[in-house]
Every structure is written in C-alpha cells, then in structure tokens.
Amino acid sequence: MDERAWRQRIGEMVREHVRSPQLEHYFSVRMTRGRAHLMLKQLGLYVRHRRDCWANVSSNCPEMAVKHKILEHEIGEVIKDRYSEHGHLDLIVRQGRAVGLSAEEILNAEPIPTTRAMLYAWAWMTRAKSWIEGLAALTVTEWGNDDRLLADLGGGHSTRMAKRWMEDMGLAWRDMPNFEAHSEADEEHSDMFLPFLERFATGEKEQLALQAVRESLDLFAIYREGVAVAMERLPA
C-alpha cells in the first residue's frame, strides 16, 4: 500500500476503535477531581512507558532513517518542543496541579491491574516482535488524538476528554496543557511514520503490520476500559 492507502486503512481501524463499547464507556464516565487524579496517574505511567517502547523499536530497527525519525519524535516527547520546555510528562504534571495533584503523586503512581497488564503487553510487542510490527503498534496509539480523523465522532481523545473536564469540573483549556498540546501534536505524530510503512511494510510484512495495529488498538481499549471501571469505583 502507498502512504494514502495506509492512512485510509489505519484511519478506518481507529474510527472503529473509537466507536467500541469500551471507548464509549470511558467517555461516558462523569469526571470528578478524584477520578481526574486516577486518570492522570495512569496516563503518566503510560507516557513514561512509551519512551521504553520507542527505544525497543529503535534498537530492533536497522534502518537509520527510521531511527532518526524516532529520535525526532522522542526529542519532543522527552526534552522539549513548542508545547513544553521540559518534555510531555511535564504537561501532565502541570495539568495535575489544576486538579490538586502533586508532581510526586504522578511520578510515584502505581498502575491499576489493567494498566500494568497493558504496559507489559506493549513492552513485549515492541521488544519481541519485528520492528515493523512494533512501529505500527506504537504509531497507531497516537491516532486516537487526531481531530482531523475523528471530528464527526466528537473529536480525538484529548479534545473529547477536555470537553468533559470543562463540563464536569469547570476547567478551562489553559488548565489542561496536556490535552491542549496533544489535540494538536498527535496530528503531526499520526503522519510521521506513514512513509516508512509504505516503504518497508510490504508483501507479507503488510499483514503483520496491520495485525499489530489491531492488537495495539485492542490493548488500548482494555487500558481505557480499566481506567473507566476504576474511576467509577470512586465517588461521583
């Protein structure tokens, strides 16, 4: 498939994922400060874990162009970009302050069981499978923030969840720097690795990459459902 076909195929899979019962449940949960604490703690663990997963893909990949693009991606995530002078974990810490959550609470958070299982699964996928499968599995997790793709379904994750935080807790966009940044940044991230899928995910590797996308979206659905169930155990 060429880049355009990859975009269409992955886009269809992401839209199906967003319409799944797990994601509908996740977005239906009424937000409170306590529930926001839980969500941000799990999100912080997820964001930190991405760094290990992208390093796994890079270490498995012999193609210098791909390694270069991964480094470009990670410089913004870990060091700085136009959204933060301290990397994207800092965005979560800053957003946490708006709901009374300290940096220490985010950095020392413990995963709930479903989050732990999903982090193990993504680590295994990116370490044990081929780099093409790992690349496909990781890049698709950022497509769920793409407002271009999901506008008619309420927007990407960051836009849609920001609206819920505003409605349920009275926050403004300026109070949610993580959501604000990723409603924009992940549109660029969604496009970053498509040229490499066109170039390298050919022949039998094409189906391997597509299967990795499906599996990664399944993991994401389980992760979101786990967070939704855990939030519902807290007082509304």
GROMACS .gro file of C-alpha atoms in nm:
model
  236
    1MET     CA    1   0.000   0.000   0.000
    2ASP     CA    2   0.108   0.355  -0.059
    3GLU     CA    3   0.101   0.621   0.211
    4ARG     CA    4  -0.251   0.733   0.122
    5ALA     CA    5  -0.384   0.377   0.144
    6TRP     CA    6  -0.214   0.324   0.479
    7ARG     CA    7  -0.373   0.641   0.611
    8GLN     CA    8  -0.716   0.529   0.499
    9ARG     CA    9  -0.679   0.173   0.631
   10ILE     CA   10  -0.546   0.272   0.972
   11GLY     CA   11  -0.798   0.556   0.992
   12GLU     CA   12  -1.085   0.312   0.944
   13MET     CA   13  -0.950   0.089   1.219
   14VAL     CA   14  -0.910   0.382   1.459
   15ARG     CA   15  -1.263   0.503   1.392
   16GLU     CA   16  -1.396   0.155   1.465
   17HIS     CA   17  -1.192   0.153   1.786
   18VAL     CA   18  -1.334   0.489   1.898
   19ARG     CA   19  -1.688   0.357   1.843
   20SER     CA   20  -1.620   0.046   2.055
   21PRO     CA   21  -1.818  -0.020   2.376
   22GLN     CA   22  -1.501   0.022   2.582
   23LEU     CA   23  -1.431   0.372   2.449
   24GLU     CA   24  -1.795   0.478   2.472
   25HIS     CA   25  -1.793   0.365   2.835
   26TYR     CA   26  -1.471   0.552   2.903
   27PHE     CA   27  -1.600   0.880   2.764
   28SER     CA   28  -1.933   0.844   2.946
   29VAL     CA   29  -1.788   0.849   3.298
   30ARG     CA   30  -1.862   1.170   3.486
   31MET     CA   31  -1.540   1.340   3.593
   32THR     CA   32  -1.456   1.450   3.946
   33ARG     CA   33  -1.124   1.561   4.091
   34GLY     CA   34  -1.064   1.218   4.240
   35ARG     CA   35  -1.136   1.049   3.910
   36ALA     CA   36  -0.914   1.301   3.730
   37HIS     CA   37  -0.633   1.208   3.971
   38LEU     CA   38  -0.667   0.842   3.880
   39MET     CA   39  -0.678   0.914   3.507
   40LEU     CA   40  -0.370   1.138   3.513
   41LYS     CA   41  -0.168   0.895   3.724
   42GLN     CA   42  -0.236   0.613   3.478
   43LEU     CA   43  -0.169   0.846   3.185
   44GLY     CA   44   0.164   0.947   3.337
   45LEU     CA   45   0.265   0.580   3.360
   46TYR     CA   46   0.159   0.526   3.001
   47VAL     CA   47   0.355   0.829   2.874
   48ARG     CA   48   0.671   0.723   3.055
   49HIS     CA   49   0.636   0.367   2.926
   50ARG     CA   50   0.615   0.492   2.565
   51ARG     CA   51   0.975   0.603   2.594
   52ASP     CA   52   1.089   0.246   2.664
   53CYS     CA   53   0.872   0.111   2.384
   54TRP     CA   54   1.006   0.353   2.123
   55ALA     CA   55   1.360   0.267   2.237
   56ASN     CA   56   1.275  -0.102   2.184
   57VAL     CA   57   1.165  -0.035   1.826
   58SER     CA   58   1.475   0.170   1.754
   59SER     CA   59   1.706  -0.098   1.893
   60ASN     CA   60   1.540  -0.363   1.673
   61CYS     CA   61   1.548  -0.147   1.360
   62PRO     CA   62   1.848  -0.148   1.121
   63GLU     CA   63   1.721   0.145   0.914
   64MET     CA   64   1.893   0.473   1.004
   65ALA     CA   65   1.614   0.685   0.855
   66VAL     CA   66   1.365   0.523   1.090
   67LYS     CA   67   1.597   0.562   1.390
   68HIS     CA   68   1.637   0.931   1.302
   69LYS     CA   69   1.260   0.984   1.288
   70ILE     CA   70   1.213   0.805   1.622
   71LEU     CA   71   1.475   1.034   1.777
   72GLU     CA   72   1.298   1.336   1.631
   73HIS     CA   73   0.973   1.212   1.784
   74GLU     CA   74   1.133   1.146   2.123
   75ILE     CA   75   1.316   1.478   2.147
   76GLY     CA   76   0.978   1.649   2.157
   77GLU     CA   77   0.834   1.397   2.399
   78VAL     CA   78   1.127   1.382   2.641
   79ILE     CA   79   1.331   1.703   2.607
   80LYS     CA   80   1.132   1.994   2.467
   81ASP     CA   81   0.915   2.118   2.184
   82ARG     CA   82   0.683   2.412   2.124
   83TYR     CA   83   0.440   2.278   2.385
   84SER     CA   84   0.682   2.236   2.675
   85GLU     CA   85   1.040   2.321   2.766
   86HIS     CA   86   1.065   2.002   2.972
   87GLY     CA   87   0.902   1.725   2.768
   88HIS     CA   88   0.546   1.600   2.760
   89LEU     CA   89   0.543   1.440   3.104
   90ASP     CA   90   0.569   1.796   3.233
   91LEU     CA   91   0.236   1.870   3.063
   92ILE     CA   92   0.070   1.601   3.274
   93VAL     CA   93   0.232   1.735   3.591
   94ARG     CA   94   0.110   2.086   3.510
   95GLN     CA   95  -0.239   1.962   3.435
   96GLY     CA   96  -0.236   1.768   3.760
   97ARG     CA   97  -0.182   2.088   3.957
   98ALA     CA   98  -0.513   2.222   3.824
   99VAL     CA   99  -0.697   1.938   4.000
  100GLY     CA  100  -0.486   1.934   4.318
  101LEU     CA  101  -0.244   1.658   4.221
  102SER     CA  102   0.124   1.695   4.306
  103ALA     CA  103   0.417   1.607   4.079
  104GLU     CA  104   0.528   1.344   4.332
  105GLU     CA  105   0.188   1.175   4.321
  106ILE     CA  106   0.211   1.147   3.943
  107LEU     CA  107   0.575   1.037   3.933
  108ASN     CA  108   0.527   0.778   4.208
  109ALA     CA  109   0.194   0.643   4.086
  110GLU     CA  110   0.118   0.271   4.089
  111PRO     CA  111  -0.057   0.112   3.791
  112ILE     CA  112  -0.400  -0.039   3.834
  113PRO     CA  113  -0.401  -0.408   3.724
  114THR     CA  114  -0.527  -0.344   3.371
  115THR     CA  115  -0.271  -0.069   3.314
  116ARG     CA  116   0.007  -0.295   3.438
  117ALA     CA  117  -0.103  -0.572   3.203
  118MET     CA  118  -0.118  -0.339   2.906
  119LEU     CA  119   0.226  -0.192   2.976
  120TYR     CA  120   0.370  -0.543   2.988
  121ALA     CA  121   0.195  -0.626   2.661
  122TRP     CA  122   0.321  -0.319   2.474
  123ALA     CA  123   0.672  -0.380   2.608
  124TRP     CA  124   0.662  -0.737   2.478
  125MET     CA  125   0.522  -0.636   2.138
  126THR     CA  126   0.793  -0.376   2.081
  127ARG     CA  127   1.075  -0.595   2.210
  128ALA     CA  128   0.990  -0.943   2.081
  129LYS     CA  129   0.814  -0.870   1.752
  130SER     CA  130   0.973  -0.722   1.441
  131TRP     CA  131   1.050  -0.352   1.434
  132ILE     CA  132   0.784  -0.300   1.166
  133GLU     CA  133   0.520  -0.454   1.393
  134GLY     CA  134   0.644  -0.250   1.686
  135LEU     CA  135   0.638   0.069   1.480
  136ALA     CA  136   0.282   0.003   1.364
  137ALA     CA  137   0.169  -0.081   1.718
  138LEU     CA  138   0.310   0.240   1.863
  139THR     CA  139   0.221   0.490   1.593
  140VAL     CA  140  -0.149   0.395   1.595
  141THR     CA  141  -0.184   0.483   1.964
  142GLU     CA  142  -0.139   0.849   1.868
  143TRP     CA  143  -0.409   0.842   1.601
  144GLY     CA  144  -0.680   0.849   1.867
  145ASN     CA  145  -0.594   1.215   1.927
  146ASP     CA  146  -0.635   1.319   1.564
  147ASP     CA  147  -0.925   1.565   1.536
  148ARG     CA  148  -0.900   1.559   1.157
  149LEU     CA  149  -0.993   1.192   1.158
  150LEU     CA  150  -1.243   1.194   1.445
  151ALA     CA  151  -1.417   1.534   1.432
  152ASP     CA  152  -1.757   1.383   1.346
  153LEU     CA  153  -1.726   1.141   1.639
  154GLY     CA  154  -1.670   1.415   1.894
  155GLY     CA  155  -1.300   1.471   1.829
  156GLY     CA  156  -0.983   1.294   1.932
  157HIS     CA  157  -0.922   1.177   2.287
  158SER     CA  158  -0.768   1.500   2.414
  159THR     CA  159  -1.035   1.724   2.264
  160ARG     CA  160  -1.319   1.499   2.372
  161MET     CA  161  -1.191   1.450   2.725
  162ALA     CA  162  -1.112   1.819   2.765
  163LYS     CA  163  -1.477   1.898   2.691
  164ARG     CA  164  -1.583   1.656   2.965
  165TRP     CA  165  -1.340   1.810   3.214
  166MET     CA  166  -1.476   2.155   3.129
  167GLU     CA  167  -1.838   2.043   3.161
  168ASP     CA  168  -1.797   1.834   3.476
  169MET     CA  169  -1.530   2.027   3.667
  170GLY     CA  170  -1.545   2.377   3.522
  171LEU     CA  171  -1.185   2.383   3.398
  172ALA     CA  172  -1.063   2.598   3.109
  173TRP     CA  173  -0.829   2.499   2.825
  174ARG     CA  174  -0.543   2.679   2.999
  175ASP     CA  175  -0.584   2.440   3.295
  176MET     CA  176  -0.532   2.135   3.071
  177PRO     CA  177  -0.196   2.177   2.894
  178ASN     CA  178  -0.162   1.805   2.823
  179PHE     CA  179  -0.497   1.787   2.646
  180GLU     CA  180  -0.436   2.117   2.468
  181ALA     CA  181  -0.096   2.008   2.336
  182HIS     CA  182  -0.200   1.661   2.225
  183SER     CA  183  -0.509   1.781   2.047
  184GLU     CA  184  -0.254   1.934   1.807
  185ALA     CA  185   0.075   1.745   1.842
  186ASP     CA  186  -0.060   1.400   1.766
  187GLU     CA  187  -0.194   1.510   1.430
  188GLU     CA  188   0.168   1.556   1.328
  189HIS     CA  189   0.267   1.235   1.506
  190SER     CA  190  -0.005   1.043   1.321
  191ASP     CA  191   0.166   1.130   0.992
  192MET     CA  192   0.529   1.080   1.094
  193PHE     CA  193   0.572   0.711   1.026
  194LEU     CA  194   0.339   0.652   0.731
  195PRO     CA  195   0.622   0.685   0.475
  196PHE     CA  196   0.806   0.400   0.649
  197LEU     CA  197   0.501   0.174   0.643
  198GLU     CA  198   0.475   0.238   0.269
  199ARG     CA  199   0.844   0.168   0.218
  200PHE     CA  200   0.903  -0.128   0.450
  201ALA     CA  201   0.569  -0.292   0.536
  202THR     CA  202   0.536  -0.469   0.202
  203GLY     CA  203   0.450  -0.823   0.099
  204GLU     CA  204   0.379  -1.046   0.396
  205LYS     CA  205   0.501  -0.767   0.628
  206GLU     CA  206   0.197  -0.561   0.534
  207GLN     CA  207  -0.040  -0.803   0.708
  208LEU     CA  208   0.192  -0.828   1.008
  209ALA     CA  209   0.183  -0.451   1.046
  210LEU     CA  210  -0.195  -0.439   1.014
  211GLN     CA  211  -0.233  -0.713   1.273
  212ALA     CA  212  -0.004  -0.518   1.507
  213VAL     CA  213  -0.229  -0.214   1.463
  214ARG     CA  214  -0.536  -0.423   1.551
  215GLU     CA  215  -0.370  -0.575   1.855
  216SER     CA  216  -0.246  -0.239   1.979
  217LEU     CA  217  -0.592  -0.086   1.947
  218ASP     CA  218  -0.734  -0.383   2.139
  219LEU     CA  219  -0.482  -0.317   2.415
  220PHE     CA  220  -0.574   0.050   2.419
  221ALA     CA  221  -0.942  -0.041   2.455
  222ILE     CA  222  -0.863  -0.262   2.754
  223TYR     CA  223  -0.649   0.013   2.908
  224ARG     CA  224  -0.928   0.272   2.870
  225GLU     CA  225  -1.194   0.033   2.999
  226GLY     CA  226  -0.979  -0.044   3.303
  227VAL     CA  227  -0.947   0.327   3.379
  228ALA     CA  228  -1.322   0.378   3.334
  229VAL     CA  229  -1.411   0.096   3.572
  230ALA     CA  230  -1.159   0.217   3.832
  231MET     CA  231  -1.293   0.573   3.808
  232GLU     CA  232  -1.650   0.452   3.859
  233ARG     CA  233  -1.546   0.293   4.187
  234LEU     CA  234  -1.468   0.639   4.317
  235PRO     CA  235  -1.740   0.874   4.443
  236ALA     CA  236  -1.925   1.073   4.181
   0.00000   0.00000   0.00000
